[in-house]
Amino acid sequence: MSVTTPAMPVPAPGTATLPAAAPAPAAAGPSPAELLDFVRATAADADLVATLPLDPGNRTWVQLVGPGGSEAWLIGWPPGTGTGWHDHGGSQGAFATAAGTLREDSLAVRLPTEGWRTLELENGVDRCRALSTGEGRAFGRHHVHQVLNESGAEHAVSVHAYYPPLPLMRRYSRTGPLLRLEEVERPEDWQ
Ligand SMILES: [Fe+2]
Protein backbone atom coordinates (compact mmCIF):
# COMPACT_ATOMS: atom_id res chain seq x y z
CA MET A 1 0.00 0.00 0.00
CA SER A 2 1.33 3.40 -0.89
CA VAL A 3 1.93 6.06 1.74
CA THR A 4 -0.55 8.89 1.66
CA THR A 5 -0.49 12.26 3.30
CA PRO A 6 -3.36 13.98 5.03
CA ALA A 7 -5.66 16.17 3.00
CA MET A 8 -5.05 19.86 3.60
CA PRO A 9 -7.93 22.05 4.74
CA VAL A 10 -8.61 25.09 2.58
CA PRO A 11 -10.15 27.96 4.54
CA ALA A 12 -13.54 28.90 3.16
CA PRO A 13 -15.45 32.07 3.94
CA GLY A 14 -18.69 31.67 5.76
CA THR A 15 -17.82 28.30 7.20
CA ALA A 16 -20.93 26.83 8.76
CA THR A 17 -21.08 25.20 12.13
CA LEU A 18 -20.96 21.46 11.63
CA PRO A 19 -22.76 18.88 13.75
CA ALA A 20 -21.00 17.23 16.63
CA ALA A 21 -18.98 14.12 15.90
CA ALA A 22 -20.84 10.85 15.83
CA PRO A 23 -20.45 8.73 18.96
CA ALA A 24 -17.88 5.98 18.82
CA PRO A 25 -19.31 2.56 17.97
CA ALA A 26 -20.00 0.33 20.93
CA ALA A 27 -17.32 -2.30 21.30
CA ALA A 28 -19.93 -5.06 21.40
CA GLY A 29 -21.29 -4.38 17.91
CA PRO A 30 -20.55 -6.40 14.79
CA SER A 31 -17.14 -5.86 13.22
CA PRO A 32 -16.67 -4.87 9.57
CA ALA A 33 -15.75 -8.51 8.85
CA GLU A 34 -19.00 -9.70 10.43
CA LEU A 35 -20.97 -7.12 8.46
CA LEU A 36 -19.22 -8.33 5.31
CA ASP A 37 -20.21 -11.93 6.10
CA PHE A 38 -23.81 -10.77 6.47
CA VAL A 39 -23.98 -8.76 3.25
CA ARG A 40 -22.32 -11.54 1.24
CA ALA A 41 -24.70 -14.17 2.59
CA THR A 42 -27.71 -11.93 2.05
CA ALA A 43 -26.61 -11.04 -1.48
CA ALA A 44 -26.51 -14.77 -2.23
CA ASP A 45 -30.11 -15.22 -1.04
CA ALA A 46 -31.85 -15.14 -4.41
CA ASP A 47 -35.35 -15.33 -2.92
CA LEU A 48 -34.74 -12.29 -0.74
CA VAL A 49 -33.04 -10.33 -3.51
CA ALA A 50 -36.04 -11.03 -5.75
CA THR A 51 -38.34 -9.22 -3.30
CA LEU A 52 -36.77 -5.86 -4.19
CA PRO A 53 -38.98 -3.89 -6.57
CA LEU A 54 -36.95 -2.51 -9.47
CA ASP A 55 -37.70 0.83 -11.13
CA PRO A 56 -35.99 1.52 -14.46
CA GLY A 57 -35.65 5.21 -13.62
CA ASN A 58 -34.92 5.36 -9.92
CA ARG A 59 -33.02 3.63 -7.17
CA THR A 60 -35.20 1.46 -4.94
CA TRP A 61 -34.55 0.08 -1.48
CA VAL A 62 -35.88 -2.20 1.21
CA GLN A 63 -34.68 -2.06 4.79
CA LEU A 64 -33.43 -5.34 6.24
CA VAL A 65 -32.68 -6.51 9.75
CA GLY A 66 -28.91 -6.51 10.13
CA PRO A 67 -26.93 -8.56 12.66
CA GLY A 68 -26.20 -7.27 16.16
CA GLY A 69 -28.31 -4.12 15.90
CA SER A 70 -26.79 -2.99 12.61
CA GLU A 71 -28.73 -1.15 9.90
CA ALA A 72 -29.08 -2.96 6.58
CA TRP A 73 -30.51 -2.23 3.16
CA LEU A 74 -31.18 -3.98 -0.12
CA ILE A 75 -30.73 -1.41 -2.89
CA GLY A 76 -31.54 -1.45 -6.60
CA TRP A 77 -29.48 0.61 -9.01
CA PRO A 78 -30.79 1.34 -12.51
CA PRO A 79 -28.14 1.80 -15.19
CA GLY A 80 -26.26 5.06 -14.75
CA THR A 81 -27.27 5.77 -11.16
CA GLY A 82 -24.96 6.42 -8.24
CA THR A 83 -24.74 7.86 -4.75
CA GLY A 84 -22.38 10.78 -5.11
CA TRP A 85 -19.53 11.17 -2.63
CA HIS A 86 -20.46 10.65 1.01
CA ASP A 87 -19.33 9.32 4.35
CA HIS A 88 -21.27 7.29 6.92
CA GLY A 89 -21.24 9.60 9.93
CA GLY A 90 -18.74 7.49 11.86
CA SER A 91 -20.35 4.11 11.24
CA GLN A 92 -18.42 1.17 9.86
CA GLY A 93 -19.98 -1.03 7.26
CA ALA A 94 -19.88 -3.41 4.33
CA PHE A 95 -21.66 -3.95 1.06
CA ALA A 96 -21.87 -6.71 -1.52
CA THR A 97 -23.21 -6.90 -5.05
CA ALA A 98 -26.13 -9.28 -5.54
CA ALA A 99 -26.68 -8.61 -9.25
CA GLY A 100 -24.80 -6.71 -11.92
CA THR A 101 -21.59 -4.81 -11.21
CA LEU A 102 -21.01 -1.75 -9.03
CA ARG A 103 -18.07 0.61 -9.20
CA GLU A 104 -16.74 2.11 -6.00
CA ASP A 105 -14.56 5.21 -5.98
CA SER A 106 -12.99 5.83 -2.58
CA LEU A 107 -10.31 7.86 -0.86
CA ALA A 108 -7.27 6.19 0.68
CA VAL A 109 -6.90 8.96 3.22
CA ARG A 110 -8.59 9.74 6.50
CA LEU A 111 -10.29 13.11 6.31
CA PRO A 112 -10.88 15.35 9.29
CA THR A 113 -14.62 15.04 9.91
CA GLU A 114 -15.26 18.50 11.32
CA GLY A 115 -14.33 22.12 10.85
CA TRP A 116 -14.01 22.38 7.09
CA ARG A 117 -16.16 22.97 4.03
CA THR A 118 -13.56 22.41 1.32
CA LEU A 119 -10.55 20.10 1.24
CA GLU A 120 -7.88 19.84 -1.42
CA LEU A 121 -6.99 16.17 -1.81
CA GLU A 122 -3.40 15.13 -2.34
CA ASN A 123 -2.43 13.31 -5.53
CA GLY A 124 -2.65 9.55 -5.35
CA VAL A 125 -5.46 9.16 -2.80
CA ASP A 126 -8.10 7.98 -5.27
CA ARG A 127 -8.99 4.31 -5.43
CA CYS A 128 -11.41 2.57 -7.78
CA ARG A 129 -12.70 -0.98 -7.73
CA ALA A 130 -15.38 -2.96 -9.50
CA LEU A 131 -17.54 -5.29 -7.45
CA SER A 132 -19.26 -7.85 -9.63
CA THR A 133 -22.01 -10.21 -8.49
CA GLY A 134 -20.98 -12.00 -5.31
CA GLU A 135 -18.17 -9.59 -4.43
CA GLY A 136 -18.19 -7.30 -1.42
CA ARG A 137 -16.03 -5.07 0.71
CA ALA A 138 -15.96 -3.86 4.30
CA PHE A 139 -14.99 -0.37 5.40
CA GLY A 140 -14.10 1.50 8.57
CA ARG A 141 -15.61 4.46 10.35
CA HIS A 142 -13.94 7.12 8.25
CA HIS A 143 -14.60 5.74 4.79
CA VAL A 144 -15.52 8.26 2.07
CA HIS A 145 -16.74 6.90 -1.25
CA GLN A 146 -19.21 6.94 -4.06
CA VAL A 147 -20.92 3.89 -5.54
CA LEU A 148 -22.33 3.73 -9.04
CA ASN A 149 -23.75 1.38 -11.63
CA GLU A 150 -21.92 2.25 -14.81
CA SER A 151 -23.76 -0.26 -16.93
CA GLY A 152 -25.71 1.14 -19.84
CA ALA A 153 -28.30 -1.61 -19.73
CA GLU A 154 -28.13 -3.80 -16.65
CA HIS A 155 -29.70 -3.14 -13.26
CA ALA A 156 -27.49 -3.77 -10.24
CA VAL A 157 -28.60 -4.87 -6.78
CA SER A 158 -26.56 -4.72 -3.59
CA VAL A 159 -26.80 -5.34 0.15
CA HIS A 160 -25.40 -2.83 2.67
CA ALA A 161 -24.94 -2.98 6.44
CA TYR A 162 -23.75 -0.33 8.91
CA TYR A 163 -22.88 -0.36 12.58
CA PRO A 164 -23.85 1.57 14.51
CA PRO A 165 -26.97 2.47 12.51
CA LEU A 166 -26.14 5.55 10.44
CA PRO A 167 -26.41 8.65 12.67
CA LEU A 168 -25.93 10.89 9.63
CA MET A 169 -24.30 10.98 6.21
CA ARG A 170 -22.17 13.83 4.94
CA ARG A 171 -22.59 14.46 1.22
CA TYR A 172 -19.79 15.98 -0.80
CA SER A 173 -19.28 17.37 -4.27
CA ARG A 174 -16.04 16.72 -6.05
CA THR A 175 -14.30 18.98 -8.58
CA GLY A 176 -10.89 17.56 -9.43
CA PRO A 177 -8.95 17.48 -6.15
CA LEU A 178 -11.46 19.68 -4.34
CA LEU A 179 -13.94 17.98 -2.06
CA ARG A 180 -16.70 20.20 -0.72
CA LEU A 181 -19.20 19.43 2.03
CA GLU A 182 -22.63 20.06 0.56
CA GLU A 183 -25.14 18.56 2.95
CA VAL A 184 -25.59 16.56 6.12
CA GLU A 185 -28.42 14.05 5.90
CA ARG A 186 -30.17 12.58 8.93
CA PRO A 187 -32.01 9.27 9.23
CA GLU A 188 -35.36 11.01 8.73
CA ASP A 189 -34.12 11.96 5.24
CA TRP A 190 -33.82 8.35 4.04
CA GLN A 191 -36.12 6.28 6.25
FE1 LIG B 1 -21.76 4.55 1.35
PDB file of C-alpha atoms and ligand atoms in Angstrom, residues 86 88 145 162, ligand 1:
ATOM      1  CA  HIS A  86     -20.464  10.647   1.007  1.00  0.00           C
ATOM      2  CA  HIS A  88     -21.266   7.293   6.922  1.00  0.00           C
ATOM      3  CA  HIS A 145     -16.741   6.897  -1.250  1.00  0.00           C
ATOM      4  CA  TYR A 162     -23.750  -0.335   8.909  1.00  0.00           C
TER       5      TYR A 162
HETATM    6 FE    FE B   1     -21.763   4.545   1.352  1.00  0.00          FE
END
